[in-house]
Structures are given as structure tokens and as C-alpha cells.
Amino acid sequence: MLKSCFALLSVAVWIGTGVPASAESESRLDKIRTSGHINIGFPDASPPFAFLDGSAKPVGYSLEICEHVAAELKTALGLAKLDVGYVPVMSATRIPLINNGTIDLECGTASNLPERHKLVAFAPTTFVAQIVLVARKEAPVDVNDLASFRGKAISAQAGGETQRVVTRLNVRDKLDIRIMPAKDTAETFLLLDSGRAAGSVNDDALAHATVAGAKRPGDFKIGVKGLEFAPYGILEPKDDPDFKAQVDKAVVKLIEDGTVARLYTKYFESPIPPKGINLELPMSEILKRALAKPTDSGDEADYR
């Protein structure tokens, strides 16, 4: 199944614009009901949110939430069977692929930003990340102070919120930092590990997972003071209120019945494949508040 969906990615059309394809006039619910199929987009190297396990099976916190959503949609649509396809995406392609119909949901690390609401919709928040800096321990920089990287290079995932934040702060504070774009979390860390970048910027859970999976985790230091925080939500197509209502209803049900909390424990506080790494990252107070009062807001004030 995964192989066939890699092929889907290769034939996707008009992905560079973020403009919905004209063929997408019917609701996704109608398309899913007729086809008996839903496509989930996921980043394949963003543990613990979405990644490949030792047998190349897509797994992860965000991904498994989406699989539960698909099961709820199957019941809501009265389908005897609903096939789930998995399509690998990157930060730069996830919104265009939602809009041209290649994927129906994107389940990874998309930050819920007000400006993104012009292009896509978000399901209720299921994670709140802090954007942190990572560097080698011996490096003469302070991972809790961006200014200490003045004149140096920092790697960031291209098209993601982390790149946007570090670029904005770099310009604002005139730090002359060179931002090195990377295709995904793994490449972001590789640029640091290989010495091409003095630091990397990533969301805290991704940073902890990447460092924990390194050959020598003790060689790195991770910031505890976030540059900014970012709520994560499943990406949905814009201007499809019926589909959004069903997906949001499913997510809220998963929050209220404790499924999301159990998945958090599974992926953030327990060993995860393929190396059995345990992030030992307890749920933050800000996430507890977000789950207590589910919201799809992109306004930081609604999370404080």
C-alpha cells in the first residue's frame, strides 16, 4: 500500500501553488464515500509524530490519531470498508498536496498559524511544541540564546514554522545568521552533525527524538528556553465545512475518551521503534490546557 502511494506522489499535479485544484469541487466526504479510500499525508522522518518503523511501516503520534479519525469517518459514512493510503510529504509540499486532492489529511507536525488559514483548515490542536536550538556540546554557543549564533549557520526545515521563526528573529535582531534549509528533520540534524551548521532549530519533541537517536546523543545540547511555541493540528482542506466538521468531531471524541492521552504516553513516554528510544517527555501544562478545551485556533492567546 505504501508503495502505491509513493506513486501517487509522483503523479500529483500543480503542487507548487497551494491553490485548490478545480476538480476538487465536491466534498471530501463524497469522494471518500464513493471511492472507499482516504489518503493520509505524513512526513516519514519526524519521530515521534510520523515516521517509519523497522519494517518501513508508517507509525507515530500524529499518524495514529489520523488512523483513528479515518476509523471514525468509516463509521460516520456507513462504509463496510475504508482503505487508508499513506503519502510521504515534506513541509513545502503538504499544503499544495492537500489543496490539489492528492491527500485528504496531513498528519505530522504542521503548526497552526493564522496566515495558513488562508490556504488550509486545521483540526483541534493535539500537540503544542516549543521551538528550540540544538548544538554540539563543545560549540561556543548558548542554545538558550539565539544571539550567541551571530555570524554562524543554523539549519532549519525548509518551508516549516521553525525556518520562519529563526529567519524573522535573525532579521529583527540583525544577527547575520546563515539559515541552511533542509528537506526534513533528519537532514536538519545531519547538517549539524556533519559540522556544516553550528546549530539547528526544531520543535522540542523532534529535537529530543533526533538527538536520542544519534550515534552519540551525549555530544549534543538542546535548549530549554523556546524561541516561540507552536500548536500542531491535522491539516484539512479549506472551504469544506462538512468534511471539517466530521474530522473535528472525531478528534474531539479521541481527546475526550482518552485516546489522545494514551497515544501521548505511547510515543513520548515509552520506547518507540525502530531503536526503542524513550523520549521521557511528560505532557506539558500548555498541552493539557489545550486538550481540556479543544480548539482549532491559531491565536497564541488561546493557549496561554
Coordinates of C-alpha atoms in Angstrom, one line a residue:
M1 CA 0.0 0.0 0.0
L2 CA 2.8 2.4 0.9
K3 CA 4.5 1.7 -2.4
S4 CA 1.4 2.6 -4.4
C5 CA 1.0 5.9 -2.5
F6 CA 4.6 6.8 -3.3
A7 CA 3.5 6.5 -6.9
L8 CA 0.6 8.9 -6.2
L9 CA 3.0 11.5 -5.1
S10 CA 4.9 11.2 -8.3
V11 CA 1.8 12.0 -10.5
A12 CA 0.5 14.8 -8.3
V13 CA -0.2 17.9 -10.4
W14 CA 0.2 21.6 -9.8
I15 CA 1.7 21.2 -6.3
G16 CA 3.7 24.3 -6.4
T17 CA 1.0 26.9 -6.0
G18 CA -1.1 25.9 -2.9
V19 CA -4.2 26.7 -5.0
P20 CA -7.0 24.2 -4.8
A21 CA -7.4 22.2 -8.0
S22 CA -10.6 22.8 -9.9
A23 CA -11.5 19.1 -9.8
E24 CA -12.0 19.4 -6.0
S25 CA -15.5 20.8 -6.1
E26 CA -17.2 18.0 -4.2
S27 CA -16.8 17.5 -0.5
R28 CA -14.0 15.1 0.5
L29 CA -16.8 13.1 2.3
D30 CA -18.4 12.5 -1.1
K31 CA -15.1 11.4 -2.6
I32 CA -14.3 9.1 0.3
R33 CA -17.8 7.6 0.4
T34 CA -17.7 6.9 -3.4
S35 CA -14.1 5.6 -3.5
G36 CA -13.9 3.8 -0.1
H37 CA -10.4 5.3 0.2
I38 CA -8.7 8.1 2.1
N39 CA -5.2 9.3 1.7
I40 CA -3.2 10.4 4.7
G41 CA -0.1 12.6 4.1
F42 CA 2.8 12.2 6.6
P43 CA 6.4 13.2 7.0
D44 CA 8.4 9.9 7.1
A45 CA 11.3 11.2 9.2
S46 CA 9.6 13.2 12.0
P47 CA 9.6 10.9 15.1
P48 CA 7.6 10.6 17.3
F49 CA 4.9 12.3 15.2
A50 CA 5.2 10.4 12.0
F51 CA 8.0 8.1 10.8
L52 CA 8.8 4.6 9.5
D53 CA 9.4 1.8 11.9
G54 CA 11.8 -1.1 11.4
S55 CA 9.7 -2.7 8.8
A56 CA 9.1 0.6 6.9
K57 CA 5.5 0.9 8.2
P58 CA 4.3 4.4 8.8
V59 CA 3.7 5.0 12.6
G60 CA 3.7 7.9 15.0
Y61 CA 1.6 10.0 17.4
S62 CA 0.0 12.3 14.8
L63 CA -0.3 9.5 12.2
E64 CA -2.1 7.2 14.7
I65 CA -4.5 9.9 15.6
C66 CA -5.3 10.2 11.9
E67 CA -5.8 6.5 11.6
H68 CA -8.4 6.7 14.4
V69 CA -10.0 9.6 12.6
A70 CA -10.3 7.5 9.5
A71 CA -12.0 4.8 11.5
E72 CA -14.5 7.3 12.8
L73 CA -15.2 8.6 9.3
K74 CA -15.7 5.0 8.1
T75 CA -18.5 4.6 10.8
A76 CA -20.0 8.0 10.1
L77 CA -20.2 7.3 6.3
G78 CA -21.6 3.9 6.9
L79 CA -18.8 2.2 5.0
A80 CA -18.2 -1.5 5.3
K81 CA -14.5 -0.9 4.5
L82 CA -12.3 2.2 4.2
D83 CA -8.8 1.8 2.7
V84 CA -6.1 4.1 4.0
G85 CA -3.3 5.2 1.7
Y86 CA -0.1 6.8 3.1
V87 CA 1.6 9.5 1.1
P88 CA 5.0 10.9 2.2
V89 CA 5.1 14.7 2.3
M90 CA 7.5 17.5 3.3
S91 CA 6.9 20.9 4.8
A92 CA 7.0 22.5 1.4
T93 CA 4.5 20.1 -0.2
R94 CA 1.9 19.3 2.4
I95 CA -0.4 22.3 1.8
P96 CA -0.3 22.0 -2.0
L97 CA -1.0 18.3 -1.8
I98 CA -4.0 18.9 0.4
N99 CA -5.3 21.5 -2.0
N100 CA -4.9 19.5 -5.2
G101 CA -6.6 16.5 -3.7
T102 CA -3.6 14.1 -3.5
I103 CA -4.1 13.8 0.2
D104 CA -7.2 14.3 2.3
L105 CA -5.5 14.9 5.7
E106 CA -1.9 15.7 6.6
C107 CA -0.7 14.1 9.9
G108 CA 2.6 15.3 11.1
T109 CA 4.0 18.5 12.6
A110 CA 2.1 21.3 10.9
S111 CA 1.9 24.4 13.0
N112 CA -1.4 26.1 13.3
L113 CA -0.6 29.6 12.1
P114 CA -3.3 32.3 11.4
E115 CA -1.8 33.0 7.9
R116 CA -2.1 29.4 6.9
H117 CA -5.8 29.6 7.4
K118 CA -6.0 31.4 4.1
L119 CA -4.9 28.1 2.4
V120 CA -6.0 25.2 4.7
A121 CA -8.0 24.4 7.8
F122 CA -6.8 22.7 11.0
A123 CA -8.4 20.1 13.2
P124 CA -8.3 20.8 17.0
T125 CA -4.8 21.0 18.4
T126 CA -3.2 17.8 19.6
F127 CA 0.3 19.0 20.5
V128 CA 1.9 22.3 21.4
A129 CA 5.6 22.5 20.6
Q130 CA 8.4 24.8 21.7
I131 CA 10.9 25.8 19.1
V132 CA 14.4 25.2 20.4
L133 CA 18.0 25.3 19.3
V134 CA 20.4 22.4 19.2
A135 CA 24.2 22.4 19.0
R136 CA 27.2 20.3 19.7
K137 CA 28.2 20.4 23.4
E138 CA 31.7 21.8 22.7
A139 CA 30.4 24.6 20.5
P140 CA 30.9 28.0 21.9
V141 CA 27.2 28.9 21.7
D142 CA 24.3 29.1 24.1
V143 CA 21.3 27.1 22.9
N144 CA 19.1 29.3 25.0
D145 CA 20.3 32.5 23.3
L146 CA 19.9 32.9 19.5
A147 CA 22.3 35.9 19.6
S148 CA 25.2 33.6 20.5
F149 CA 24.9 32.2 17.0
R150 CA 25.7 35.6 15.4
G151 CA 27.5 35.2 12.1
K152 CA 27.2 31.4 12.2
A153 CA 25.0 28.9 10.3
I154 CA 21.8 27.3 11.6
S155 CA 19.9 24.5 9.8
A156 CA 16.1 24.5 9.6
Q157 CA 13.4 22.5 7.8
A158 CA 12.5 24.3 4.6
G159 CA 9.0 25.7 4.5
G160 CA 8.4 25.0 8.1
E161 CA 7.5 27.2 11.1
T162 CA 10.9 26.7 12.6
Q163 CA 12.6 28.3 9.5
R164 CA 10.1 31.2 9.5
V165 CA 10.7 31.9 13.2
V166 CA 14.5 31.8 13.1
T167 CA 14.5 33.9 9.9
R168 CA 12.3 36.5 11.5
L169 CA 14.4 36.8 14.7
N170 CA 17.6 36.8 12.6
V171 CA 16.4 39.8 10.6
R172 CA 14.9 41.6 13.6
D173 CA 18.0 41.4 15.7
K174 CA 20.5 41.8 12.8
L175 CA 22.3 38.6 13.8
D176 CA 23.8 37.8 10.3
I177 CA 23.0 34.1 10.8
R178 CA 23.0 32.0 7.7
I179 CA 19.9 29.8 7.5
M180 CA 20.6 26.5 5.9
P181 CA 17.3 24.9 4.5
A182 CA 16.9 21.1 4.9
K183 CA 14.2 18.9 3.4
D184 CA 13.2 17.2 6.7
T185 CA 14.1 16.7 10.3
A186 CA 16.8 14.1 9.6
E187 CA 18.6 16.4 7.1
T188 CA 18.3 19.3 9.5
F189 CA 20.2 17.3 12.1
L190 CA 22.7 15.9 9.6
L191 CA 23.8 19.4 8.7
L192 CA 24.6 20.0 12.4
D193 CA 26.1 16.6 13.0
S194 CA 28.4 16.9 10.0
G195 CA 29.7 20.3 11.1
R196 CA 28.2 22.3 8.2
A197 CA 25.9 24.1 10.6
A198 CA 26.8 25.4 14.1
G199 CA 23.3 24.7 15.3
S200 CA 19.8 23.5 14.2
V201 CA 16.4 24.7 15.1
N202 CA 13.5 22.4 15.6
D203 CA 10.4 21.7 17.7
D204 CA 11.3 20.3 21.1
A205 CA 9.9 16.8 20.7
L206 CA 11.6 16.4 17.3
A207 CA 14.9 17.8 18.7
H208 CA 14.8 15.3 21.6
A209 CA 13.9 12.4 19.3
T210 CA 16.6 13.2 16.8
V211 CA 19.4 13.6 19.4
A212 CA 18.3 10.5 21.3
G213 CA 18.6 8.5 18.0
A214 CA 22.1 9.9 17.2
K215 CA 25.2 7.7 17.5
R216 CA 26.5 9.8 20.4
P217 CA 23.5 11.6 22.0
G218 CA 25.8 13.0 24.7
D219 CA 27.6 15.1 22.1
F220 CA 24.7 17.5 21.8
K221 CA 22.9 20.1 23.9
I222 CA 19.2 21.1 23.5
G223 CA 17.8 24.4 24.5
V224 CA 15.1 24.6 27.3
K225 CA 14.1 28.1 26.5
G226 CA 11.8 28.2 23.5
L227 CA 12.1 30.8 20.8
E228 CA 8.4 30.5 20.3
F229 CA 5.7 27.9 20.8
A230 CA 3.6 26.4 18.1
P231 CA 0.3 24.4 18.3
Y232 CA 0.1 21.4 16.0
G233 CA -3.0 20.2 14.2
I234 CA -4.1 17.8 11.5
L235 CA -4.2 19.7 8.2
E236 CA -7.6 19.7 6.4
P237 CA -8.8 21.2 3.1
K238 CA -10.1 24.7 3.2
D239 CA -13.7 25.6 2.5
D240 CA -15.1 22.0 3.0
P241 CA -17.2 22.6 6.2
D242 CA -18.8 19.1 6.1
F243 CA -15.5 17.3 6.0
K244 CA -14.0 19.6 8.6
A245 CA -17.0 19.1 10.9
Q246 CA -16.7 15.3 10.7
V247 CA -12.9 15.3 11.2
D248 CA -13.1 17.8 14.1
K249 CA -15.8 15.8 15.8
A250 CA -13.7 12.7 15.5
V251 CA -10.6 14.4 17.0
V252 CA -12.6 15.9 19.9
K253 CA -14.0 12.4 20.6
L254 CA -10.5 11.0 20.7
I255 CA -9.4 13.7 23.1
E256 CA -12.4 13.2 25.4
D257 CA -12.3 9.4 25.5
G258 CA -8.6 9.5 26.5
T259 CA -7.2 8.0 23.2
V260 CA -5.0 11.1 22.6
A261 CA -3.6 10.9 26.1
R262 CA -2.9 7.2 25.7
L263 CA -1.1 7.8 22.4
Y264 CA 0.9 10.6 24.0
T265 CA 2.1 8.1 26.6
K266 CA 2.9 5.5 23.9
Y267 CA 5.0 7.9 21.8
F268 CA 6.5 10.4 24.2
E269 CA 6.9 8.4 27.5
S270 CA 7.6 4.9 26.2
P271 CA 10.2 3.2 24.0
I272 CA 9.4 3.7 20.3
P273 CA 10.7 1.9 17.2
P274 CA 12.9 1.3 15.5
K275 CA 15.6 1.7 18.2
G276 CA 13.4 1.5 21.4
I277 CA 14.2 5.1 22.3
N278 CA 12.2 6.7 25.2
L279 CA 11.9 10.5 24.9
E280 CA 10.7 10.7 28.6
L281 CA 8.9 13.9 27.7
P282 CA 5.9 14.4 30.0
M283 CA 2.9 16.2 28.7
S284 CA 3.3 20.0 29.1
E285 CA 0.8 22.1 31.1
I286 CA 0.0 24.1 27.9
L287 CA -0.9 20.9 26.1
K288 CA -3.1 19.7 29.0
R289 CA -5.0 23.0 28.8
A290 CA -5.4 22.7 25.0
L291 CA -6.8 19.2 25.4
A292 CA -9.1 20.2 28.3
K293 CA -10.7 22.8 26.0
P294 CA -10.2 21.6 22.4
T295 CA -9.6 24.4 19.9
D296 CA -8.6 24.8 16.2
S297 CA -7.4 28.4 16.9
G298 CA -4.1 29.6 15.6
D299 CA -4.0 32.5 18.0
E300 CA -1.3 32.1 20.7
A301 CA -3.5 33.9 23.2
D302 CA -5.9 31.0 23.2
Y303 CA -3.2 28.7 24.6
R304 CA -1.9 30.8 27.4

